[in-house]
Amino acid sequence: MKRALTGIKPTGQVHLGNLLGAIRPALGLQQTFDSFYFIADYHALTSVEDAAALRQATRETTATWLALGLDPERTVLFKQSAVPEVCELAWILGCLIPMGMLDRGHAVKAARDGGFDPNVGTMYYPVLMAADILLYDSTIVPVGRDQKQHVEMARDMAIKANHRYGEGTLVVPDVSIQEEVAVVPGLDGRKMSKSYGNQIPLWAPEKQLRKLIMRIETDSLGVEDPKDPDTSNIYNLYKLFATPEQTANLRERYLAPGMGYGTAKQELFEAVNAQLAGPRESYEEWMAHPSRLDEVLAAGAERARKAANQTLTRIRTRVGLT
Ligand code: ADP
Ligand code: TRP
């Protein structure tokens, strides 16, 4: 069976962009792919400095996957750092590529544009991510559009390894991006992201969720002005949560006089909340039982490690380490 793999960094609260862009598409692949999903805690170290915060976010991200329907019997759910072999593969991959490839990485560019000297981890980030993907012989990697470049770098590294050490050394992966949710907008209309502080956390309590949705930025058109749905953040988020009929109905009301943004926001809140209310209870249940989370992660780590070691044995032989 072909393998799907993706990771989420435990760097803060999971948000609607993560849900729609990565988690839901990944969960949709559970039936047809052998799925490996993980909490990218090594990657989080490039930005999280507080150990307690990292532990807490790791727990939250694990509970999020489970609350949203990850089936731990079928899917291997694990913590990246539970399989430290990934660092060995990252080292091997790093020896295949020129420095210039890392200079073009978007995380490094963003740090430099912001006037920071990126840490070495940030520089090496795409190599570790390639190792995540290649260590498990993954064939498909579901992510949001911002991760496309990283998956392409992983492809390049696999192709280079196969060229140097012979076909079949590494599996060349494909990226999978769902176009309708490739870039979920945040409160200010830019890509929803923890780095912009414009996110709607998945597990915000109902009251806070409503408050946040009411803060979505709009233009200043009044109730009697017809409005353009396609440039409206409210509408663009609504269509990702509502049925096609509900979406068509809201669209009509945007185009005609008589509807204010407040009404659209209220309907958006109801649509989002309707989908999250059930999983929210399940999330709270998981969070109240950390030892159950640990058990799921321990079982996942064992399975992941087995798969990782098979690949690593092959690679160590090919490159001449054994
Ligand atoms: P953030 O940008 O908030 O730090 P992450 O980098 O942890 O989010 O993203 C985890 C996953 O969620 C990745 O696959 C990423 O592509 C996806 N993702 C994040 N934000 C969005 C968004 N606004 N729209 C679509 N997908 C997203
Ligand atoms: N870099 C990804 C992000 O920020 C997280 C990640 C780490 C990942 N390793 C991965 C995603 C491997 C897919 C495959 O969202």
Short mmCIF file of C-alpha atoms and ligand atoms in Angstrom, two decimals:
data_model
loop_
_atom_site.label_atom_id
_atom_site.label_comp_id
_atom_site.label_asym_id
_atom_site.label_seq_id
_atom_site.Cartn_x
_atom_site.Cartn_y
_atom_site.Cartn_z
CA MET A 1 0.00 0.00 0.00
CA LYS A 2 1.27 3.47 -0.82
CA ARG A 3 2.14 5.71 2.08
CA ALA A 4 0.85 9.17 3.02
CA LEU A 5 2.80 11.26 5.52
CA THR A 6 2.47 14.70 7.02
CA GLY A 7 3.59 16.59 10.10
CA ILE A 8 2.30 19.50 12.17
CA LYS A 9 4.64 21.60 14.29
CA PRO A 10 3.67 21.98 17.95
CA THR A 11 4.35 25.70 18.01
CA GLY A 12 1.11 27.00 19.47
CA GLN A 13 -2.59 26.42 19.13
CA VAL A 14 -3.79 24.61 16.04
CA HIS A 15 -5.96 26.87 13.84
CA LEU A 16 -8.57 26.67 11.09
CA GLY A 17 -5.87 26.96 8.40
CA ASN A 18 -4.13 23.84 9.74
CA LEU A 19 -7.47 22.04 9.90
CA LEU A 20 -8.56 22.79 6.36
CA GLY A 21 -5.19 22.90 4.64
CA ALA A 22 -3.50 19.90 6.19
CA ILE A 23 -5.35 17.90 8.85
CA ARG A 24 -8.64 17.27 7.08
CA PRO A 25 -7.07 16.36 3.73
CA ALA A 26 -4.69 14.02 5.56
CA LEU A 27 -7.52 12.36 7.46
CA GLY A 28 -9.32 11.84 4.16
CA LEU A 29 -6.39 9.71 2.98
CA GLN A 30 -6.52 7.31 5.93
CA GLN A 31 -8.73 4.82 4.11
CA THR A 32 -6.71 4.55 0.93
CA PHE A 33 -3.14 5.02 2.13
CA ASP A 34 -0.96 3.56 4.78
CA SER A 35 -0.81 6.80 6.79
CA PHE A 36 1.98 8.16 8.99
CA TYR A 37 1.15 11.45 10.72
CA PHE A 38 3.41 13.05 13.25
CA ILE A 39 4.01 15.94 15.62
CA ALA A 40 7.08 17.78 14.28
CA ASP A 41 8.66 18.62 17.63
CA TYR A 42 12.25 18.78 16.33
CA HIS A 43 11.10 21.37 13.82
CA ALA A 44 9.37 23.33 16.55
CA LEU A 45 12.73 23.77 18.30
CA THR A 46 13.73 26.26 15.62
CA SER A 47 11.29 28.71 17.22
CA VAL A 48 9.99 27.41 20.59
CA GLU A 49 12.39 28.16 23.43
CA ASP A 50 10.31 27.09 26.39
CA ALA A 51 10.31 23.36 27.23
CA ALA A 52 6.97 23.45 29.04
CA ALA A 53 5.35 25.22 26.09
CA LEU A 54 6.72 22.61 23.70
CA ARG A 55 5.36 19.77 25.84
CA GLN A 56 1.96 21.43 26.11
CA ALA A 57 1.70 22.11 22.38
CA THR A 58 2.78 18.55 21.63
CA ARG A 59 -0.04 17.24 23.79
CA GLU A 60 -2.54 19.61 22.19
CA THR A 61 -1.52 18.70 18.67
CA THR A 62 -1.78 14.98 19.44
CA ALA A 63 -5.24 15.43 20.97
CA THR A 64 -6.25 17.50 17.94
CA TRP A 65 -5.47 14.73 15.47
CA LEU A 66 -7.39 12.23 17.59
CA ALA A 67 -10.38 14.49 18.23
CA LEU A 68 -10.75 15.15 14.52
CA GLY A 69 -10.98 11.49 13.66
CA LEU A 70 -7.50 10.03 13.33
CA ASP A 71 -7.89 6.30 13.92
CA PRO A 72 -4.78 5.23 15.83
CA GLU A 73 -5.31 1.57 14.92
CA ARG A 74 -5.10 2.35 11.25
CA THR A 75 -2.87 5.42 11.17
CA VAL A 76 0.53 5.64 12.79
CA LEU A 77 0.52 8.77 14.99
CA PHE A 78 3.88 9.61 16.52
CA LYS A 79 6.22 12.25 17.77
CA GLN A 80 9.01 13.08 15.35
CA SER A 81 11.63 12.97 18.13
CA ALA A 82 10.60 9.44 19.11
CA VAL A 83 12.44 8.32 15.97
CA PRO A 84 15.79 10.12 16.24
CA GLU A 85 17.00 8.10 13.24
CA VAL A 86 15.51 10.92 11.20
CA CYS A 87 18.48 13.09 12.20
CA GLU A 88 20.87 10.54 10.75
CA LEU A 89 19.07 10.58 7.43
CA ALA A 90 19.03 14.39 7.50
CA TRP A 91 22.80 14.35 7.82
CA ILE A 92 23.16 12.00 4.86
CA LEU A 93 20.81 14.13 2.76
CA GLY A 94 22.67 17.30 3.70
CA CYS A 95 25.77 15.84 2.13
CA LEU A 96 23.96 15.56 -1.20
CA ILE A 97 22.95 19.16 -1.74
CA PRO A 98 24.68 22.49 -2.23
CA MET A 99 24.37 25.27 0.39
CA GLY A 100 22.66 27.47 -2.18
CA MET A 101 19.59 25.26 -2.03
CA LEU A 102 19.11 26.14 1.64
CA ASP A 103 19.60 29.85 0.99
CA ARG A 104 16.50 29.77 -1.16
CA GLY A 105 14.35 28.20 1.58
CA HIS A 106 11.44 30.45 2.43
CA ALA A 107 11.85 30.26 6.22
CA VAL A 108 15.43 31.51 5.92
CA LYS A 109 14.39 34.27 3.54
CA ALA A 110 11.59 35.33 5.88
CA ALA A 111 14.02 35.54 8.82
CA ARG A 112 16.49 37.60 6.79
CA ASP A 113 13.73 39.88 5.46
CA GLY A 114 12.67 40.44 9.06
CA GLY A 115 16.22 41.49 9.92
CA PHE A 116 17.14 38.31 11.86
CA ASP A 117 20.16 36.10 11.48
CA PRO A 118 18.39 32.72 11.11
CA ASN A 119 19.60 29.96 13.42
CA VAL A 120 21.25 26.91 11.89
CA GLY A 121 18.12 24.85 12.62
CA THR A 122 16.05 27.16 10.46
CA MET A 123 18.61 26.84 7.69
CA TYR A 124 18.58 23.06 8.00
CA TYR A 125 14.79 22.86 8.35
CA PRO A 126 14.10 21.70 4.78
CA VAL A 127 16.70 18.93 5.07
CA LEU A 128 15.11 17.57 8.24
CA MET A 129 11.71 17.82 6.59
CA ALA A 130 13.01 15.89 3.57
CA ALA A 131 14.35 13.27 5.96
CA ASP A 132 10.88 13.00 7.58
CA ILE A 133 9.35 12.31 4.22
CA LEU A 134 12.04 10.05 2.78
CA LEU A 135 12.68 7.98 5.92
CA TYR A 136 9.21 6.48 5.65
CA ASP A 137 9.27 5.88 1.88
CA SER A 138 6.29 8.25 1.60
CA THR A 139 4.60 8.56 -1.76
CA ILE A 140 2.21 11.40 -1.00
CA VAL A 141 2.50 14.40 1.32
CA PRO A 142 -0.71 16.34 2.05
CA VAL A 143 0.09 19.96 3.03
CA GLY A 144 -1.04 23.55 2.53
CA ARG A 145 0.52 25.51 -0.33
CA ASP A 146 3.16 27.15 1.88
CA GLN A 147 4.87 23.76 2.25
CA LYS A 148 5.04 23.00 -1.46
CA GLN A 149 8.59 24.25 -1.81
CA HIS A 150 9.76 22.02 1.04
CA VAL A 151 8.23 18.91 -0.51
CA GLU A 152 9.83 19.81 -3.84
CA MET A 153 13.20 20.04 -2.08
CA ALA A 154 12.59 16.55 -0.66
CA ARG A 155 11.89 15.32 -4.19
CA ASP A 156 15.14 16.86 -5.41
CA MET A 157 17.10 15.18 -2.64
CA ALA A 158 15.55 11.78 -3.41
CA ILE A 159 16.35 12.17 -7.10
CA LYS A 160 19.93 13.17 -6.28
CA ALA A 161 20.34 10.18 -3.94
CA ASN A 162 19.01 7.81 -6.60
CA HIS A 163 21.39 9.31 -9.11
CA ARG A 164 24.39 8.96 -6.85
CA TYR A 165 23.63 5.66 -5.14
CA GLY A 166 21.41 3.91 -7.65
CA GLU A 167 17.68 3.78 -8.45
CA GLY A 168 15.56 2.60 -5.56
CA THR A 169 17.67 4.24 -2.88
CA LEU A 170 14.84 6.61 -1.96
CA VAL A 171 11.18 6.90 -2.97
CA VAL A 172 10.45 10.18 -4.79
CA PRO A 173 7.36 11.71 -3.09
CA ASP A 174 4.53 13.79 -4.53
CA VAL A 175 2.93 16.77 -2.84
CA SER A 176 -0.85 16.79 -2.45
CA ILE A 177 -2.52 20.19 -2.18
CA GLN A 178 -6.28 20.71 -2.12
CA GLU A 179 -6.69 23.82 -4.18
CA GLU A 180 -9.86 25.14 -2.51
CA VAL A 181 -8.12 25.20 0.88
CA ALA A 182 -4.52 25.75 -0.21
CA VAL A 183 -4.47 29.15 1.49
CA VAL A 184 -7.10 29.71 4.18
CA PRO A 185 -7.43 33.44 4.95
CA GLY A 186 -7.00 34.78 8.48
CA LEU A 187 -8.78 37.60 10.35
CA ASP A 188 -6.99 40.25 8.29
CA GLY A 189 -7.31 38.49 4.93
CA ARG A 190 -3.68 37.38 4.74
CA LYS A 191 -2.86 33.66 4.97
CA MET A 192 -4.00 32.44 8.38
CA SER A 193 -0.81 31.83 10.32
CA LYS A 194 0.53 31.81 13.86
CA SER A 195 3.35 33.99 12.56
CA TYR A 196 0.87 36.75 11.62
CA GLY A 197 -1.26 36.45 14.75
CA ASN A 198 -4.39 36.43 12.58
CA GLN A 199 -5.50 32.91 13.36
CA ILE A 200 -8.74 31.43 14.64
CA PRO A 201 -7.75 28.64 17.07
CA LEU A 202 -9.59 25.41 16.47
CA TRP A 203 -10.43 24.78 20.08
CA ALA A 204 -11.39 28.27 21.21
CA PRO A 205 -14.43 27.98 23.51
CA GLU A 206 -17.67 28.91 21.75
CA LYS A 207 -17.81 32.44 23.18
CA GLN A 208 -14.25 33.26 22.19
CA LEU A 209 -14.75 31.73 18.76
CA ARG A 210 -17.69 34.03 18.17
CA LYS A 211 -15.76 37.05 19.42
CA LEU A 212 -12.85 36.30 17.08
CA ILE A 213 -15.10 35.83 14.09
CA MET A 214 -16.73 39.17 14.85
CA ARG A 215 -13.21 40.69 14.57
CA ILE A 216 -12.71 39.65 10.94
CA GLU A 217 -11.75 42.73 8.99
CA THR A 218 -14.19 44.04 6.34
CA ASP A 219 -14.56 47.12 4.18
CA SER A 220 -16.94 49.84 5.34
CA LEU A 221 -19.94 49.07 3.11
CA GLY A 222 -23.29 49.38 4.92
CA VAL A 223 -26.33 47.12 5.10
CA GLU A 224 -27.91 48.59 1.98
CA ASP A 225 -24.79 48.30 -0.20
CA PRO A 226 -24.36 45.25 -2.43
CA LYS A 227 -21.06 43.52 -1.58
CA ASP A 228 -18.47 41.46 -3.41
CA PRO A 229 -18.43 37.95 -1.91
CA ASP A 230 -15.23 36.89 -3.65
CA THR A 231 -13.04 39.47 -1.92
CA SER A 232 -14.71 38.99 1.48
CA ASN A 233 -12.81 37.02 4.13
CA ILE A 234 -16.09 36.14 5.80
CA TYR A 235 -17.52 34.61 2.65
CA ASN A 236 -14.28 32.89 1.73
CA LEU A 237 -14.17 31.18 5.11
CA TYR A 238 -17.90 30.48 5.10
CA LYS A 239 -17.77 28.49 1.90
CA LEU A 240 -15.22 26.15 3.49
CA PHE A 241 -17.61 25.23 6.30
CA ALA A 242 -21.11 25.56 4.83
CA THR A 243 -23.01 23.33 2.40
CA PRO A 244 -23.11 24.40 -1.30
CA GLU A 245 -26.75 25.47 -0.82
CA GLN A 246 -25.92 27.63 2.20
CA THR A 247 -22.99 29.13 0.31
CA ALA A 248 -25.16 29.96 -2.73
CA ASN A 249 -27.71 31.52 -0.43
CA LEU A 250 -25.18 33.75 1.33
CA ARG A 251 -23.69 34.71 -2.03
CA GLU A 252 -27.07 35.98 -3.24
CA ARG A 253 -27.48 38.07 -0.12
CA TYR A 254 -24.02 39.61 -0.57
CA LEU A 255 -24.92 40.71 -4.08
CA ALA A 256 -28.24 42.31 -3.06
CA PRO A 257 -28.89 45.18 -0.64
CA GLY A 258 -30.16 44.34 2.85
CA MET A 259 -27.46 42.26 4.51
CA GLY A 260 -24.78 43.65 6.84
CA TYR A 261 -21.43 42.05 7.59
CA GLY A 262 -22.58 41.37 11.16
CA THR A 263 -25.19 38.93 9.87
CA ALA A 264 -22.66 37.18 7.64
CA LYS A 265 -20.27 36.88 10.58
CA GLN A 266 -22.97 35.38 12.79
CA GLU A 267 -23.73 32.77 10.10
CA LEU A 268 -20.05 32.03 9.69
CA PHE A 269 -19.75 31.49 13.43
CA GLU A 270 -22.70 29.09 13.38
CA ALA A 271 -21.28 27.11 10.46
CA VAL A 272 -17.84 26.79 12.03
CA ASN A 273 -19.20 26.01 15.46
CA ALA A 274 -21.57 23.34 14.13
CA GLN A 275 -18.59 21.45 12.74
CA LEU A 276 -16.34 21.91 15.74
CA ALA A 277 -18.75 21.36 18.64
CA GLY A 278 -18.51 17.52 18.56
CA PRO A 279 -14.74 17.31 18.07
CA ARG A 280 -14.28 19.99 20.78
CA GLU A 281 -15.81 17.66 23.37
CA SER A 282 -13.62 14.83 22.21
CA TYR A 283 -10.58 17.13 22.34
CA GLU A 284 -11.32 18.08 25.92
CA GLU A 285 -11.76 14.43 26.83
CA TRP A 286 -8.34 13.55 25.37
CA MET A 287 -6.70 16.54 27.05
CA ALA A 288 -8.11 15.42 30.39
CA HIS A 289 -6.31 12.06 29.98
CA PRO A 290 -2.69 12.75 29.08
CA SER A 291 -1.67 9.17 29.84
CA ARG A 292 -3.94 7.98 27.03
CA LEU A 293 -2.22 10.39 24.68
CA ASP A 294 1.13 9.01 25.79
CA GLU A 295 -0.05 5.46 25.11
CA VAL A 296 -1.15 6.31 21.58
CA LEU A 297 2.16 8.04 20.91
CA ALA A 298 4.19 5.16 22.34
CA ALA A 299 2.42 2.61 20.15
CA GLY A 300 2.86 4.89 17.14
CA ALA A 301 6.54 5.40 17.87
CA GLU A 302 7.13 1.67 17.89
CA ARG A 303 5.53 1.20 14.48
CA ALA A 304 7.23 4.27 13.01
CA ARG A 305 10.62 3.21 14.26
CA LYS A 306 10.28 -0.20 12.67
CA ALA A 307 9.48 1.33 9.28
CA ALA A 308 12.26 3.91 9.68
CA ASN A 309 14.88 1.31 10.44
CA GLN A 310 14.02 -0.70 7.37
CA THR A 311 14.66 2.32 5.16
CA LEU A 312 17.72 3.39 7.07
CA THR A 313 19.34 -0.03 6.79
CA ARG A 314 18.89 0.15 3.02
CA ILE A 315 20.35 3.63 2.83
CA ARG A 316 23.27 2.95 5.16
CA THR A 317 24.24 0.08 2.89
CA ARG A 318 23.86 2.11 -0.29
CA VAL A 319 25.99 4.99 0.94
CA GLY A 320 28.68 2.74 2.39
CA LEU A 321 28.13 3.14 6.11
CA THR A 322 27.67 -0.60 6.50
P1 ADP B 1 1.57 28.23 10.79
O1 ADP B 1 1.83 28.91 9.47
O2 ADP B 1 0.40 28.81 11.47
O3 ADP B 1 2.80 28.17 11.67
P2 ADP B 1 2.15 25.45 10.29
O4 ADP B 1 3.35 25.88 9.54
O5 ADP B 1 2.34 24.75 11.59
O6 ADP B 1 1.19 26.70 10.47
O7 ADP B 1 1.29 24.53 9.31
C1 ADP B 1 0.91 23.17 9.49
C2 ADP B 1 0.18 22.69 8.25
O8 ADP B 1 -0.99 23.49 8.02
C3 ADP B 1 1.00 22.78 6.95
O9 ADP B 1 0.67 21.69 6.09
C4 ADP B 1 0.53 24.07 6.35
O10 ADP B 1 0.69 24.11 4.94
C5 ADP B 1 -0.94 24.08 6.72
N1 ADP B 1 -1.42 25.46 6.82
C6 ADP B 1 -1.03 26.40 7.73
N2 ADP B 1 -1.68 27.57 7.54
C7 ADP B 1 -2.50 27.37 6.47
C8 ADP B 1 -3.45 28.18 5.78
N3 ADP B 1 -3.68 29.44 6.16
N4 ADP B 1 -4.10 27.66 4.73
C9 ADP B 1 -3.88 26.37 4.35
N5 ADP B 1 -3.02 25.54 4.97
C10 ADP B 1 -2.33 26.01 6.02
N1 TRP B 2 7.25 22.12 7.94
C1 TRP B 2 5.89 21.70 8.15
C2 TRP B 2 5.07 22.92 8.57
O1 TRP B 2 5.58 23.88 9.03
C3 TRP B 2 5.79 20.61 9.19
C4 TRP B 2 6.50 19.38 8.73
C5 TRP B 2 7.68 18.89 9.24
C6 TRP B 2 6.10 18.50 7.71
N2 TRP B 2 8.03 17.76 8.59
C7 TRP B 2 7.10 17.48 7.63
C8 TRP B 2 5.01 18.47 6.82
C9 TRP B 2 7.02 16.45 6.70
C10 TRP B 2 4.95 17.43 5.90
C11 TRP B 2 5.94 16.43 5.82
O2 TRP B 2 3.91 22.90 8.46
#
